Amino acid sequence: MNWQLVLDSIGPIALGAITGTIPLTIASFSLGLVIAVGMALARISGIAWLSGLARAYISVIRGTPMLVQLFVIFYGMPQVGITLDPWPSAIIALSLNVGGYAAEIIRAAILSIPRGQWEAAAMIGMSRGQALWRIVLPQAARVSVPPLSNTLISLVKDTSLASLILVTELFRVAQRIAAPSGEFILIYSVAAVVYWVICLALSGGQDRIERRLERYAV
């Protein structure tokens, strides 16, 4: 075990996580949630063509590998005249992927709210839109926290794919260190530990959020 190499590599790999992996995760998850809410609402809108488009989008995203989606955006889009840098390409691909999976989570959470909540809101004069934003979505948000947290944790690990389109994040930094040294197992093990620490912190945050939300459970 080359402990000196381990010590020398921890700093750059951790910095890669701070400047690459974490910002990429935050940006992609935030944009993905916006897409997911829109797709979930489209699915339950009752408008046939809108629901159909949302269903098709979700089917394509869930039915194709993320790596393919990433390559289509980064390598394929220039063939139709749209050239994107690595970072925007990674954010778009990861966001679209999160949107496809999280949309079904949010849709299921909305549908889990008892119909009586909608009826009670209507009785006090709320429109369907007001009932959705003021009554249903806050409750659905609580229900969707655990599965969305799992999606976030998976996204952290999936950001490693961005290294294949030259995005400098945690795993790409590890590749750069491992290549000249030849210590691939050692360096990649260090990278795995850093990923594990990040995911462990997110799991702890998820537990705290769930305990807080349980106070408001009926």
PDB file of C-alpha atoms in Angstrom, residues 13-198:
ATOM      1  CA  ILE A  13      -9.881  14.065  -5.504  1.00  0.00           C
ATOM      2  CA  ALA A  14     -11.812  15.801  -2.713  1.00  0.00           C
ATOM      3  CA  LEU A  15     -11.325  19.119  -4.514  1.00  0.00           C
ATOM      4  CA  GLY A  16     -12.694  17.509  -7.666  1.00  0.00           C
ATOM      5  CA  ALA A  17     -15.769  16.554  -5.675  1.00  0.00           C
ATOM      6  CA  ILE A  18     -16.199  20.072  -4.309  1.00  0.00           C
ATOM      7  CA  THR A  19     -15.659  21.914  -7.592  1.00  0.00           C
ATOM      8  CA  GLY A  20     -17.115  19.333  -9.960  1.00  0.00           C
ATOM      9  CA  THR A  21     -19.246  16.515  -8.595  1.00  0.00           C
ATOM     10  CA  ILE A  22     -21.237  18.476  -6.019  1.00  0.00           C
ATOM     11  CA  PRO A  23     -22.048  21.527  -8.222  1.00  0.00           C
ATOM     12  CA  LEU A  24     -22.956  19.188 -11.087  1.00  0.00           C
ATOM     13  CA  THR A  25     -25.243  17.224  -8.789  1.00  0.00           C
ATOM     14  CA  ILE A  26     -26.941  20.316  -7.364  1.00  0.00           C
ATOM     15  CA  ALA A  27     -27.503  21.950 -10.758  1.00  0.00           C
ATOM     16  CA  SER A  28     -28.770  18.763 -12.407  1.00  0.00           C
ATOM     17  CA  PHE A  29     -31.034  17.760  -9.524  1.00  0.00           C
ATOM     18  CA  SER A  30     -32.561  21.236  -9.217  1.00  0.00           C
ATOM     19  CA  LEU A  31     -33.302  21.514 -12.936  1.00  0.00           C
ATOM     20  CA  GLY A  32     -34.425  17.887 -13.003  1.00  0.00           C
ATOM     21  CA  LEU A  33     -36.973  18.531 -10.252  1.00  0.00           C
ATOM     22  CA  VAL A  34     -38.457  21.409 -12.233  1.00  0.00           C
ATOM     23  CA  ILE A  35     -38.777  19.134 -15.256  1.00  0.00           C
ATOM     24  CA  ALA A  36     -40.210  16.344 -13.090  1.00  0.00           C
ATOM     25  CA  VAL A  37     -42.926  18.524 -11.586  1.00  0.00           C
ATOM     26  CA  GLY A  38     -43.921  19.715 -15.044  1.00  0.00           C
ATOM     27  CA  MET A  39     -44.026  16.175 -16.432  1.00  0.00           C
ATOM     28  CA  ALA A  40     -45.966  14.870 -13.421  1.00  0.00           C
ATOM     29  CA  LEU A  41     -48.573  17.600 -13.731  1.00  0.00           C
ATOM     30  CA  ALA A  42     -48.816  16.958 -17.470  1.00  0.00           C
ATOM     31  CA  ARG A  43     -49.399  13.259 -16.803  1.00  0.00           C
ATOM     32  CA  ILE A  44     -52.349  13.964 -14.489  1.00  0.00           C
ATOM     33  CA  SER A  45     -53.686  16.954 -16.410  1.00  0.00           C
ATOM     34  CA  GLY A  46     -56.403  15.004 -18.204  1.00  0.00           C
ATOM     35  CA  ILE A  47     -55.354  16.609 -21.506  1.00  0.00           C
ATOM     36  CA  ALA A  48     -54.739  13.674 -23.819  1.00  0.00           C
ATOM     37  CA  TRP A  49     -51.995  15.115 -26.050  1.00  0.00           C
ATOM     38  CA  LEU A  50     -50.147  16.713 -23.112  1.00  0.00           C
ATOM     39  CA  SER A  51     -50.309  13.552 -21.048  1.00  0.00           C
ATOM     40  CA  GLY A  52     -49.178  11.557 -24.075  1.00  0.00           C
ATOM     41  CA  LEU A  53     -46.120  13.752 -24.618  1.00  0.00           C
ATOM     42  CA  ALA A  54     -45.152  13.483 -20.966  1.00  0.00           C
ATOM     43  CA  ARG A  55     -45.634   9.712 -21.046  1.00  0.00           C
ATOM     44  CA  ALA A  56     -43.452   9.445 -24.170  1.00  0.00           C
ATOM     45  CA  TYR A  57     -40.697  11.553 -22.601  1.00  0.00           C
ATOM     46  CA  ILE A  58     -40.681   9.469 -19.435  1.00  0.00           C
ATOM     47  CA  SER A  59     -40.670   6.242 -21.438  1.00  0.00           C
ATOM     48  CA  VAL A  60     -37.679   7.321 -23.546  1.00  0.00           C
ATOM     49  CA  ILE A  61     -35.673   8.516 -20.536  1.00  0.00           C
ATOM     50  CA  ARG A  62     -36.388   5.432 -18.447  1.00  0.00           C
ATOM     51  CA  GLY A  63     -35.884   3.085 -21.382  1.00  0.00           C
ATOM     52  CA  THR A  64     -32.438   4.264 -22.526  1.00  0.00           C
ATOM     53  CA  PRO A  65     -29.078   4.263 -20.705  1.00  0.00           C
ATOM     54  CA  MET A  66     -27.893   7.549 -19.262  1.00  0.00           C
ATOM     55  CA  LEU A  67     -24.566   7.129 -21.046  1.00  0.00           C
ATOM     56  CA  VAL A  68     -26.379   7.039 -24.392  1.00  0.00           C
ATOM     57  CA  GLN A  69     -28.334  10.166 -23.469  1.00  0.00           C
ATOM     58  CA  LEU A  70     -25.101  11.911 -22.508  1.00  0.00           C
ATOM     59  CA  PHE A  71     -23.378  10.962 -25.757  1.00  0.00           C
ATOM     60  CA  VAL A  72     -26.373  11.970 -27.883  1.00  0.00           C
ATOM     61  CA  ILE A  73     -26.299  15.472 -26.394  1.00  0.00           C
ATOM     62  CA  PHE A  74     -22.530  15.984 -26.436  1.00  0.00           C
ATOM     63  CA  TYR A  75     -21.520  14.141 -29.609  1.00  0.00           C
ATOM     64  CA  GLY A  76     -24.800  13.992 -31.500  1.00  0.00           C
ATOM     65  CA  MET A  77     -26.135  17.542 -31.218  1.00  0.00           C
ATOM     66  CA  PRO A  78     -23.207  19.101 -33.156  1.00  0.00           C
ATOM     67  CA  GLN A  79     -24.379  17.125 -36.202  1.00  0.00           C
ATOM     68  CA  VAL A  80     -27.587  19.175 -36.225  1.00  0.00           C
ATOM     69  CA  GLY A  81     -25.734  22.447 -35.672  1.00  0.00           C
ATOM     70  CA  ILE A  82     -25.902  22.643 -31.877  1.00  0.00           C
ATOM     71  CA  THR A  83     -22.528  22.475 -30.144  1.00  0.00           C
ATOM     72  CA  LEU A  84     -22.406  22.471 -26.358  1.00  0.00           C
ATOM     73  CA  ASP A  85     -19.459  22.519 -23.972  1.00  0.00           C
ATOM     74  CA  PRO A  86     -18.952  19.538 -21.653  1.00  0.00           C
ATOM     75  CA  TRP A  87     -20.490  21.129 -18.571  1.00  0.00           C
ATOM     76  CA  PRO A  88     -23.785  22.268 -20.164  1.00  0.00           C
ATOM     77  CA  SER A  89     -24.029  18.917 -21.937  1.00  0.00           C
ATOM     78  CA  ALA A  90     -23.613  17.021 -18.681  1.00  0.00           C
ATOM     79  CA  ILE A  91     -26.126  19.196 -16.831  1.00  0.00           C
ATOM     80  CA  ILE A  92     -28.734  18.854 -19.585  1.00  0.00           C
ATOM     81  CA  ALA A  93     -28.321  15.075 -19.853  1.00  0.00           C
ATOM     82  CA  LEU A  94     -28.378  14.483 -16.101  1.00  0.00           C
ATOM     83  CA  SER A  95     -31.301  16.865 -15.610  1.00  0.00           C
ATOM     84  CA  LEU A  96     -33.370  15.193 -18.298  1.00  0.00           C
ATOM     85  CA  ASN A  97     -32.606  11.816 -16.737  1.00  0.00           C
ATOM     86  CA  VAL A  98     -33.587  12.974 -13.244  1.00  0.00           C
ATOM     87  CA  GLY A  99     -36.735  14.549 -14.687  1.00  0.00           C
ATOM     88  CA  GLY A 100     -37.825  11.271 -16.241  1.00  0.00           C
ATOM     89  CA  TYR A 101     -37.421   9.228 -13.090  1.00  0.00           C
ATOM     90  CA  ALA A 102     -38.536  11.844 -10.565  1.00  0.00           C
ATOM     91  CA  ALA A 103     -41.676  12.636 -12.581  1.00  0.00           C
ATOM     92  CA  GLU A 104     -43.136   9.228 -11.766  1.00  0.00           C
ATOM     93  CA  ILE A 105     -42.197   9.644  -8.103  1.00  0.00           C
ATOM     94  CA  ILE A 106     -43.956  12.992  -7.895  1.00  0.00           C
ATOM     95  CA  ARG A 107     -46.966  11.763  -9.868  1.00  0.00           C
ATOM     96  CA  ALA A 108     -47.371   8.795  -7.534  1.00  0.00           C
ATOM     97  CA  ALA A 109     -47.040  11.089  -4.508  1.00  0.00           C
ATOM     98  CA  ILE A 110     -49.753  13.416  -5.831  1.00  0.00           C
ATOM     99  CA  LEU A 111     -52.083  10.514  -6.560  1.00  0.00           C
ATOM    100  CA  SER A 112     -51.506   9.151  -3.052  1.00  0.00           C
ATOM    101  CA  ILE A 113     -53.216  12.192  -1.517  1.00  0.00           C
ATOM    102  CA  PRO A 114     -56.810  11.254  -0.632  1.00  0.00           C
ATOM    103  CA  ARG A 115     -59.487  12.572  -2.967  1.00  0.00           C
ATOM    104  CA  GLY A 116     -61.165  14.143   0.040  1.00  0.00           C
ATOM    105  CA  GLN A 117     -58.393  16.753   0.182  1.00  0.00           C
ATOM    106  CA  TRP A 118     -59.393  18.007  -3.268  1.00  0.00           C
ATOM    107  CA  GLU A 119     -63.075  17.989  -2.336  1.00  0.00           C
ATOM    108  CA  ALA A 120     -62.470  19.844   0.928  1.00  0.00           C
ATOM    109  CA  ALA A 121     -60.492  22.518  -0.911  1.00  0.00           C
ATOM    110  CA  ALA A 122     -63.289  22.908  -3.455  1.00  0.00           C
ATOM    111  CA  MET A 123     -65.843  23.299  -0.662  1.00  0.00           C
ATOM    112  CA  ILE A 124     -64.006  26.318   0.741  1.00  0.00           C
ATOM    113  CA  GLY A 125     -63.881  27.960  -2.677  1.00  0.00           C
ATOM    114  CA  MET A 126     -60.441  26.969  -3.944  1.00  0.00           C
ATOM    115  CA  SER A 127     -59.879  26.349  -7.622  1.00  0.00           C
ATOM    116  CA  ARG A 128     -58.178  23.147  -8.735  1.00  0.00           C
ATOM    117  CA  GLY A 129     -54.911  25.012  -9.214  1.00  0.00           C
ATOM    118  CA  GLN A 130     -55.084  26.568  -5.748  1.00  0.00           C
ATOM    119  CA  ALA A 131     -55.866  23.207  -4.188  1.00  0.00           C
ATOM    120  CA  LEU A 132     -52.915  21.681  -6.007  1.00  0.00           C
ATOM    121  CA  TRP A 133     -50.353  24.274  -4.919  1.00  0.00           C
ATOM    122  CA  ARG A 134     -51.645  24.972  -1.405  1.00  0.00           C
ATOM    123  CA  ILE A 135     -52.991  21.621  -0.265  1.00  0.00           C
ATOM    124  CA  VAL A 136     -51.876  18.692  -2.399  1.00  0.00           C
ATOM    125  CA  LEU A 137     -48.307  19.472  -3.420  1.00  0.00           C
ATOM    126  CA  PRO A 138     -47.069  20.230   0.138  1.00  0.00           C
ATOM    127  CA  GLN A 139     -48.377  16.849   1.271  1.00  0.00           C
ATOM    128  CA  ALA A 140     -47.023  15.122  -1.821  1.00  0.00           C
ATOM    129  CA  ALA A 141     -43.614  16.673  -1.146  1.00  0.00           C
ATOM    130  CA  ARG A 142     -43.480  14.939   2.228  1.00  0.00           C
ATOM    131  CA  VAL A 143     -44.424  11.607   0.684  1.00  0.00           C
ATOM    132  CA  SER A 144     -41.836  11.933  -2.083  1.00  0.00           C
ATOM    133  CA  VAL A 145     -38.852  12.821   0.130  1.00  0.00           C
ATOM    134  CA  PRO A 146     -37.491   9.254   0.574  1.00  0.00           C
ATOM    135  CA  PRO A 147     -37.591   8.209  -3.112  1.00  0.00           C
ATOM    136  CA  LEU A 148     -36.342  11.606  -4.297  1.00  0.00           C
ATOM    137  CA  SER A 149     -33.479  11.378  -1.806  1.00  0.00           C
ATOM    138  CA  ASN A 150     -32.553   8.020  -3.287  1.00  0.00           C
ATOM    139  CA  THR A 151     -32.617   9.615  -6.745  1.00  0.00           C
ATOM    140  CA  LEU A 152     -30.247  12.334  -5.507  1.00  0.00           C
ATOM    141  CA  ILE A 153     -27.846   9.777  -4.068  1.00  0.00           C
ATOM    142  CA  SER A 154     -27.887   7.840  -7.339  1.00  0.00           C
ATOM    143  CA  LEU A 155     -27.230  11.074  -9.225  1.00  0.00           C
ATOM    144  CA  VAL A 156     -24.064  11.701  -7.215  1.00  0.00           C
ATOM    145  CA  LYS A 157     -22.674   8.400  -8.476  1.00  0.00           C
ATOM    146  CA  ASP A 158     -23.982   8.919 -11.996  1.00  0.00           C
ATOM    147  CA  THR A 159     -22.030  12.164 -12.346  1.00  0.00           C
ATOM    148  CA  SER A 160     -18.949   9.980 -12.841  1.00  0.00           C
ATOM    149  CA  LEU A 161     -20.220   9.374 -16.392  1.00  0.00           C
ATOM    150  CA  ALA A 162     -19.567  13.042 -17.141  1.00  0.00           C
ATOM    151  CA  SER A 163     -15.857  12.246 -17.075  1.00  0.00           C
ATOM    152  CA  LEU A 164     -16.384  10.524 -20.438  1.00  0.00           C
ATOM    153  CA  ILE A 165     -17.172  13.876 -22.055  1.00  0.00           C
ATOM    154  CA  LEU A 166     -14.205  15.604 -20.389  1.00  0.00           C
ATOM    155  CA  VAL A 167     -16.001  17.167 -17.422  1.00  0.00           C
ATOM    156  CA  THR A 168     -13.460  17.601 -14.639  1.00  0.00           C
ATOM    157  CA  GLU A 169     -15.146  16.073 -11.608  1.00  0.00           C
ATOM    158  CA  LEU A 170     -14.153  13.617  -8.899  1.00  0.00           C
ATOM    159  CA  PHE A 171     -13.662  10.550 -11.074  1.00  0.00           C
ATOM    160  CA  ARG A 172     -11.817  12.349 -13.878  1.00  0.00           C
ATOM    161  CA  VAL A 173      -9.367  13.755 -11.331  1.00  0.00           C
ATOM    162  CA  ALA A 174      -8.840  10.205 -10.069  1.00  0.00           C
ATOM    163  CA  GLN A 175      -8.191   9.047 -13.653  1.00  0.00           C
ATOM    164  CA  ARG A 176      -5.585  11.753 -14.145  1.00  0.00           C
ATOM    165  CA  ILE A 177      -3.779  10.727 -10.965  1.00  0.00           C
ATOM    166  CA  ALA A 178      -3.974   7.002 -11.649  1.00  0.00           C
ATOM    167  CA  ALA A 179      -2.736   7.132 -15.248  1.00  0.00           C
ATOM    168  CA  PRO A 180       0.921   8.165 -14.638  1.00  0.00           C
ATOM    169  CA  SER A 181       1.255   6.254 -11.374  1.00  0.00           C
ATOM    170  CA  GLY A 182      -0.305   3.016 -12.604  1.00  0.00           C
ATOM    171  CA  GLU A 183      -1.971   2.574  -9.213  1.00  0.00           C
ATOM    172  CA  PHE A 184      -5.482   2.235 -10.608  1.00  0.00           C
ATOM    173  CA  ILE A 185      -6.968   0.063  -7.869  1.00  0.00           C
ATOM    174  CA  LEU A 186      -5.534   2.269  -5.143  1.00  0.00           C
ATOM    175  CA  ILE A 187      -6.606   5.608  -6.620  1.00  0.00           C
ATOM    176  CA  TYR A 188     -10.032   4.385  -7.677  1.00  0.00           C
ATOM    177  CA  SER A 189     -10.519   3.013  -4.168  1.00  0.00           C
ATOM    178  CA  VAL A 190      -9.798   6.473  -2.783  1.00  0.00           C
ATOM    179  CA  ALA A 191     -12.351   7.915  -5.209  1.00  0.00           C
ATOM    180  CA  ALA A 192     -14.871   5.283  -4.101  1.00  0.00           C
ATOM    181  CA  VAL A 193     -14.373   6.285  -0.471  1.00  0.00           C
ATOM    182  CA  VAL A 194     -14.999   9.950  -1.326  1.00  0.00           C
ATOM    183  CA  TYR A 195     -18.206   9.003  -3.173  1.00  0.00           C
ATOM    184  CA  TRP A 196     -19.232   6.894  -0.188  1.00  0.00           C
ATOM    185  CA  VAL A 197     -18.651   9.780   2.246  1.00  0.00           C
ATOM    186  CA  ILE A 198     -20.769  12.129   0.127  1.00  0.00           C
TER     187      ILE A 198
END
